[in-house]
């Protein structure tokens, strides 16, 4: 059976219902794949020198945040999977009565996920801003000092908001209200308090990132279109931009973020509607059930999808990683194979 994402009005029925094992398994698989995706992105920056520009450095920073998210989600899934059902129900019924306490593992996981998810939103928008301004200024817009400033903002604001939520006792077991088998905002708080903290520590910034990134995406496409009208234009035609042709893929990061995160956003608004109108319509419960599966994959899957887009689809990065892998396996690289064939032909 599955948790219907209801607010505390029917908390007694909510705590007695477990999430499907398939949801926990999907969340775990997505988290593990994202760990490997994050490692691939880190290696691509260290190994492929042709790709070591400001844009990929910002991607590395996003990936650090996404790595924290998927590790936290993985920890939440393992915690949920290993729980004793009877003890879990008793503990959560106690929490429904006394909302001051929480499980320490749940608290830490909630802190990590809340902090890292917001940082990822900030850094994703900054990548789109970097691409837009670089195209507009026709030079590398992001220097060392801007990267430092971007990181102070992108990590500092989420840290301050997460610490404020923790200090107010808002982080903890959420009874899967617009989440999966991981913890976020305590579901035993009043509905308005839950909505407020969910908005402040995530959903407001998530929706804002959708809108800002979409505007930056359209702006970048407009600049490219305007230049292609009057001349043959290549995305990386000027080395002063510190952009490569393959860096045009970064304009699509918005198209990765939204499809992955939109399911959780919709579940949040369903929960808000049910709370504000006291509706518990069966159709909403069925929709929420279906969206839960997609969210379980999407919320922790960004690092994996970014690795596909920015490593496997990037010809230079893909070739660099494959050549390093061939060396590691003791096989000649593509260039070495051509030289051997050439020498054999001459001899």
Coordinates of C-alpha atoms in Angstrom, one line a residue:
X1 CA 0.0 0.0 0.0
X2 CA 1.1 3.6 -0.4
X3 CA 1.1 6.8 1.6
X4 CA -1.5 9.2 0.3
X5 CA 0.5 12.3 1.1
X6 CA -2.2 13.6 3.4
X7 CA -1.5 16.4 6.0
X8 CA -1.8 15.8 9.7
X9 CA -5.6 15.9 9.6
X10 CA -5.5 12.2 9.0
X11 CA -2.1 11.4 10.3
X12 CA -3.2 8.3 12.2
X13 CA -4.2 6.6 9.0
X14 CA -1.1 7.9 7.2
X15 CA 1.5 6.5 9.6
X16 CA 0.0 3.0 9.4
X17 CA 0.4 2.8 5.6
X18 CA 3.8 1.9 4.0
X19 CA 5.2 3.0 0.7
X20 CA 5.5 0.3 -1.9
X21 CA 8.8 -1.6 -2.0
X22 CA 9.0 -0.6 -5.7
X23 CA 9.2 3.1 -4.8
X24 CA 12.0 2.4 -2.3
X25 CA 13.9 0.3 -4.9
X26 CA 13.5 2.9 -7.7
X27 CA 14.8 5.6 -5.3
X28 CA 17.8 3.5 -4.4
X29 CA 18.6 2.6 -8.0
X30 CA 18.3 6.3 -9.1
X31 CA 20.5 7.4 -6.3
X32 CA 23.2 4.8 -7.0
X33 CA 23.2 5.7 -10.7
X34 CA 23.6 9.4 -9.9
X35 CA 26.6 8.6 -7.7
X36 CA 28.3 7.0 -10.7
X37 CA 27.1 9.9 -12.9
X38 CA 28.7 12.4 -10.5
X39 CA 32.0 10.4 -10.5
X40 CA 31.9 10.4 -14.3
X41 CA 31.5 14.2 -14.4
X42 CA 34.3 14.8 -11.9
X43 CA 36.6 12.5 -13.9
X44 CA 35.7 14.2 -17.2
X45 CA 36.9 17.6 -15.7
X46 CA 40.1 16.1 -14.4
X47 CA 41.0 14.0 -17.4
X48 CA 39.8 15.9 -20.5
X49 CA 41.8 19.0 -20.6
X50 CA 40.0 20.4 -23.7
X51 CA 36.8 20.6 -21.6
X52 CA 38.4 22.4 -18.6
X53 CA 36.6 25.8 -19.0
X54 CA 34.5 27.9 -16.7
X55 CA 31.3 26.2 -17.9
X56 CA 32.4 22.7 -16.9
X57 CA 33.8 24.0 -13.7
X58 CA 30.3 25.3 -12.8
X59 CA 28.9 21.9 -13.8
X60 CA 31.3 20.3 -11.3
X61 CA 29.9 22.6 -8.6
X62 CA 26.4 21.6 -9.5
X63 CA 27.4 18.0 -9.4
X64 CA 28.8 18.3 -5.9
X65 CA 25.3 19.5 -4.8
X66 CA 23.6 16.7 -6.7
X67 CA 26.0 14.2 -5.2
X68 CA 25.0 15.3 -1.7
X69 CA 21.3 15.0 -2.7
X70 CA 21.6 11.5 -4.1
X71 CA 23.7 10.3 -1.2
X72 CA 21.2 11.7 1.2
X73 CA 18.2 10.2 -0.7
X74 CA 20.0 6.9 -0.7
X75 CA 20.5 7.1 3.1
X76 CA 16.8 7.9 3.5
X77 CA 15.8 4.9 1.4
X78 CA 18.0 2.5 3.3
X79 CA 16.7 3.9 6.6
X80 CA 13.1 3.4 5.4
X81 CA 13.9 -0.1 4.0
X82 CA 15.5 -1.3 7.2
X83 CA 12.9 0.0 9.6
X84 CA 10.9 -2.3 11.8
X85 CA 7.3 -1.7 10.7
X86 CA 5.8 -2.0 14.2
X87 CA 8.4 0.2 15.8
X88 CA 8.1 2.6 13.0
X89 CA 4.3 3.0 13.4
X90 CA 4.6 3.4 17.2
X91 CA 7.4 6.0 16.8
X92 CA 5.4 8.0 14.2
X93 CA 2.2 7.9 16.2
X94 CA 4.2 9.2 19.1
X95 CA 5.6 12.0 16.9
X96 CA 2.1 12.9 15.7
X97 CA 1.2 13.6 19.4
X98 CA 4.5 15.1 20.4
X99 CA 6.0 16.9 17.4
X100 CA 9.1 18.2 19.1
X101 CA 11.3 15.1 18.6
X102 CA 12.6 13.3 15.5
X103 CA 14.9 10.5 14.4
X104 CA 18.5 11.7 14.3
X105 CA 19.2 9.9 11.0
X106 CA 16.1 11.4 9.5
X107 CA 17.1 14.8 10.8
X108 CA 20.6 14.6 9.3
X109 CA 19.3 13.3 6.0
X110 CA 16.7 16.0 5.8
X111 CA 19.3 18.7 6.5
X112 CA 21.6 17.3 3.8
X113 CA 18.9 17.0 1.1
X114 CA 17.3 20.4 1.8
X115 CA 20.7 22.2 1.7
X116 CA 22.0 20.4 -1.4
X117 CA 18.8 20.6 -3.4
X118 CA 18.6 24.4 -3.0
X119 CA 22.3 24.8 -3.8
X120 CA 21.7 22.8 -7.0
X121 CA 18.9 25.1 -8.0
X122 CA 21.0 28.2 -7.5
X123 CA 24.0 26.8 -9.4
X124 CA 21.9 25.5 -12.3
X125 CA 20.5 29.0 -12.8
X126 CA 24.0 30.4 -12.6
X127 CA 25.2 28.1 -15.4
X128 CA 22.4 29.4 -17.6
X129 CA 23.3 33.0 -16.7
X130 CA 27.0 32.3 -17.5
X131 CA 26.1 30.9 -21.0
X132 CA 23.8 33.9 -21.7
X133 CA 26.2 36.6 -20.6
X134 CA 29.2 35.0 -22.3
X135 CA 27.2 34.9 -25.6
X136 CA 26.0 38.5 -25.0
X137 CA 29.4 40.0 -24.0
X138 CA 31.3 37.8 -26.6
X139 CA 33.9 37.0 -24.0
X140 CA 34.3 34.7 -21.0
X141 CA 32.0 36.4 -18.6
X142 CA 32.7 34.2 -15.6
X143 CA 36.2 34.9 -14.0
X144 CA 37.7 33.5 -10.8
X145 CA 36.1 36.1 -8.6
X146 CA 32.7 35.6 -10.0
X147 CA 32.9 31.9 -9.4
X148 CA 33.8 32.5 -5.8
X149 CA 30.9 35.0 -5.5
X150 CA 28.5 32.5 -7.2
X151 CA 29.5 29.8 -4.7
X152 CA 29.1 32.0 -1.7
X153 CA 25.6 32.9 -2.8
X154 CA 24.7 29.4 -4.0
X155 CA 25.8 27.6 -0.9
X156 CA 25.4 30.4 1.7
X157 CA 21.7 31.2 1.2
X158 CA 20.6 27.5 1.2
X159 CA 22.8 26.8 4.3
X160 CA 21.2 29.8 6.1
X161 CA 17.7 28.7 5.2
X162 CA 18.4 25.1 6.2
X163 CA 19.9 26.0 9.5
X164 CA 16.9 28.2 10.2
X165 CA 14.5 25.3 9.5
X166 CA 16.6 23.0 11.7
X167 CA 16.6 25.6 14.5
X168 CA 12.9 25.9 14.3
X169 CA 12.5 22.1 14.5
X170 CA 10.9 21.9 11.1
X171 CA 13.2 19.2 9.7
X172 CA 12.3 15.5 10.2
X173 CA 9.8 12.8 9.3
X174 CA 7.4 14.1 6.7
X175 CA 5.1 11.1 6.2
X176 CA 5.9 11.3 2.5
X177 CA 4.1 14.5 2.0
X178 CA 5.2 15.4 -1.6
X179 CA 8.3 13.2 -1.0
X180 CA 9.2 9.6 -1.2
X181 CA 11.1 7.3 1.4
X182 CA 13.2 10.2 2.5
X183 CA 12.7 12.9 5.1
X184 CA 12.1 16.7 4.7
X185 CA 9.7 18.9 6.6
X186 CA 7.9 17.4 9.6
X187 CA 4.5 16.3 8.6
X188 CA 3.2 16.6 12.2
X189 CA 3.4 20.4 12.0
X190 CA 0.3 22.4 11.2
X191 CA -0.6 22.4 7.4
X192 CA 0.2 26.1 7.0
X193 CA 3.6 25.6 8.7
X194 CA 4.4 22.6 6.6
X195 CA 3.6 24.5 3.4
X196 CA 5.5 27.5 4.5
X197 CA 8.7 25.6 5.3
X198 CA 8.4 23.4 2.1
X199 CA 8.2 26.6 0.1
X200 CA 11.0 28.4 1.8
X201 CA 13.4 25.5 1.8
X202 CA 12.7 24.2 -1.6
X203 CA 9.6 24.6 -3.7
X204 CA 9.8 28.4 -4.1
X205 CA 13.4 28.2 -5.3
X206 CA 12.6 25.2 -7.5
X207 CA 9.8 26.9 -9.4
X208 CA 11.9 30.1 -9.6
X209 CA 14.7 28.1 -11.1
X210 CA 12.3 26.7 -13.7
X211 CA 11.2 30.2 -14.7
X212 CA 14.7 31.9 -14.6
X213 CA 16.4 29.0 -16.5
X214 CA 13.7 29.0 -19.1
X215 CA 14.2 32.8 -19.7
X216 CA 18.0 32.3 -19.9
X217 CA 17.5 29.4 -22.3
X218 CA 15.3 31.5 -24.6
X219 CA 17.7 34.4 -24.3
X220 CA 20.6 32.2 -25.3
X221 CA 18.7 30.8 -28.2
X222 CA 17.7 34.3 -29.4
X223 CA 21.4 35.5 -29.3
X224 CA 22.4 32.4 -31.4
X225 CA 19.6 32.9 -33.8
X226 CA 20.4 36.6 -34.2
X227 CA 24.0 35.9 -35.2
X228 CA 23.1 33.0 -37.5
X229 CA 20.9 35.4 -39.5
X230 CA 23.9 37.5 -40.6
X231 CA 26.8 35.1 -40.6
X232 CA 27.9 31.5 -40.3
X233 CA 28.0 31.1 -36.5
X234 CA 29.6 28.4 -34.4
X235 CA 29.0 28.3 -30.6
X236 CA 32.7 28.0 -29.9
X237 CA 34.1 30.0 -32.8
X238 CA 36.0 32.5 -30.6
X239 CA 38.4 31.0 -28.1
X240 CA 38.1 34.2 -26.1
X241 CA 34.6 33.1 -25.2
X242 CA 36.1 30.1 -23.4
X243 CA 33.3 28.1 -25.0
X244 CA 33.4 25.0 -27.1
X245 CA 30.9 23.9 -29.8
X246 CA 29.8 21.1 -27.5
X247 CA 29.1 23.6 -24.7
X248 CA 25.9 24.4 -26.5
X249 CA 24.6 21.3 -24.6
X250 CA 24.6 23.4 -21.4
X251 CA 21.7 25.4 -22.6
X252 CA 19.7 22.2 -22.3
X253 CA 20.4 21.8 -18.5
X254 CA 17.0 23.4 -18.0
X255 CA 15.4 20.7 -20.1
X256 CA 17.0 18.1 -17.8
X257 CA 16.0 19.8 -14.5
X258 CA 12.3 20.4 -15.2
X259 CA 11.3 16.8 -16.5
X260 CA 13.1 15.3 -13.5
X261 CA 11.8 17.6 -10.7
X262 CA 8.3 18.5 -12.0
X263 CA 6.7 15.4 -10.5
X264 CA 7.6 16.5 -7.0
X265 CA 6.4 20.0 -7.8
X266 CA 3.0 18.8 -8.9
X267 CA 2.7 16.6 -5.8
X268 CA 3.5 19.6 -3.6
X269 CA 0.7 21.6 -5.2
X270 CA -1.7 18.7 -4.9
X271 CA -0.8 18.5 -1.2
X272 CA -1.4 22.2 -0.8
X273 CA -4.8 22.0 -2.6
X274 CA -5.9 19.1 -0.3
X275 CA -4.8 21.0 2.7
X276 CA -6.4 24.4 1.8
X277 CA -9.7 22.9 0.6
X278 CA -9.9 19.8 2.8
X279 CA -10.5 17.8 -0.3
X280 CA -9.4 14.1 -0.3
X281 CA -10.6 13.2 -3.8
X282 CA -9.8 9.7 -5.0
X283 CA -8.6 11.1 -8.3
X284 CA -6.0 13.2 -6.5
X285 CA -4.8 10.2 -4.5
X286 CA -4.4 8.1 -7.7
X287 CA -2.5 10.9 -9.5
X288 CA -0.3 11.4 -6.4
X289 CA 0.3 7.6 -6.4
X290 CA 1.5 7.6 -10.0
X291 CA 3.6 10.8 -9.6
X292 CA 5.3 9.3 -6.5
X293 CA 7.0 6.7 -8.8
X294 CA 8.3 9.3 -11.2
X295 CA 9.5 11.6 -8.4
X296 CA 11.3 8.7 -6.7
X297 CA 13.5 8.5 -9.8
X298 CA 13.7 12.1 -10.8
X299 CA 14.5 13.9 -7.5
X300 CA 17.8 11.9 -7.1
X301 CA 18.5 11.3 -10.8
X302 CA 19.9 14.7 -12.0
X303 CA 23.6 13.8 -11.7
X304 CA 23.1 10.6 -13.8
X305 CA 21.1 12.5 -16.5
X306 CA 23.7 15.3 -16.5
X307 CA 26.5 12.7 -17.0
X308 CA 24.6 11.4 -20.1
X309 CA 24.1 14.8 -21.5
X310 CA 27.5 16.4 -20.7
X311 CA 29.8 13.4 -21.0
X312 CA 28.3 10.8 -23.3
X313 CA 26.8 13.3 -25.8
X314 CA 29.9 15.5 -25.7
X315 CA 32.1 14.1 -28.4
X316 CA 35.4 15.5 -27.0
X317 CA 34.7 14.4 -23.4
X318 CA 33.5 11.0 -24.6
X319 CA 36.6 10.4 -26.6
X320 CA 38.9 11.6 -23.8
X321 CA 37.2 9.3 -21.3
X322 CA 37.3 6.3 -23.7
X323 CA 41.0 6.9 -24.4
X324 CA 41.9 7.0 -20.7
X325 CA 39.9 3.8 -20.2
X326 CA 41.8 2.1 -23.0
X327 CA 45.1 3.2 -21.5
X328 CA 43.9 1.9 -18.1
X329 CA 43.1 -1.5 -19.7
X330 CA 46.5 -1.6 -21.4
X331 CA 45.0 -1.2 -24.9
X332 CA 46.4 1.4 -27.4
X333 CA 44.4 4.6 -27.8
X334 CA 42.9 5.7 -31.1
X335 CA 46.0 7.9 -32.0
X336 CA 48.4 5.1 -31.0
X337 CA 46.6 2.6 -33.1
X338 CA 46.8 4.9 -36.1
X339 CA 50.6 5.4 -35.6
X340 CA 51.1 1.6 -35.3
X341 CA 49.2 1.1 -38.5
X342 CA 51.2 3.8 -40.3
X343 CA 54.5 2.4 -39.1
X344 CA 53.5 -1.1 -40.2
X345 CA 52.5 0.3 -43.6
X346 CA 55.8 2.1 -44.1
X347 CA 57.8 -0.9 -43.0

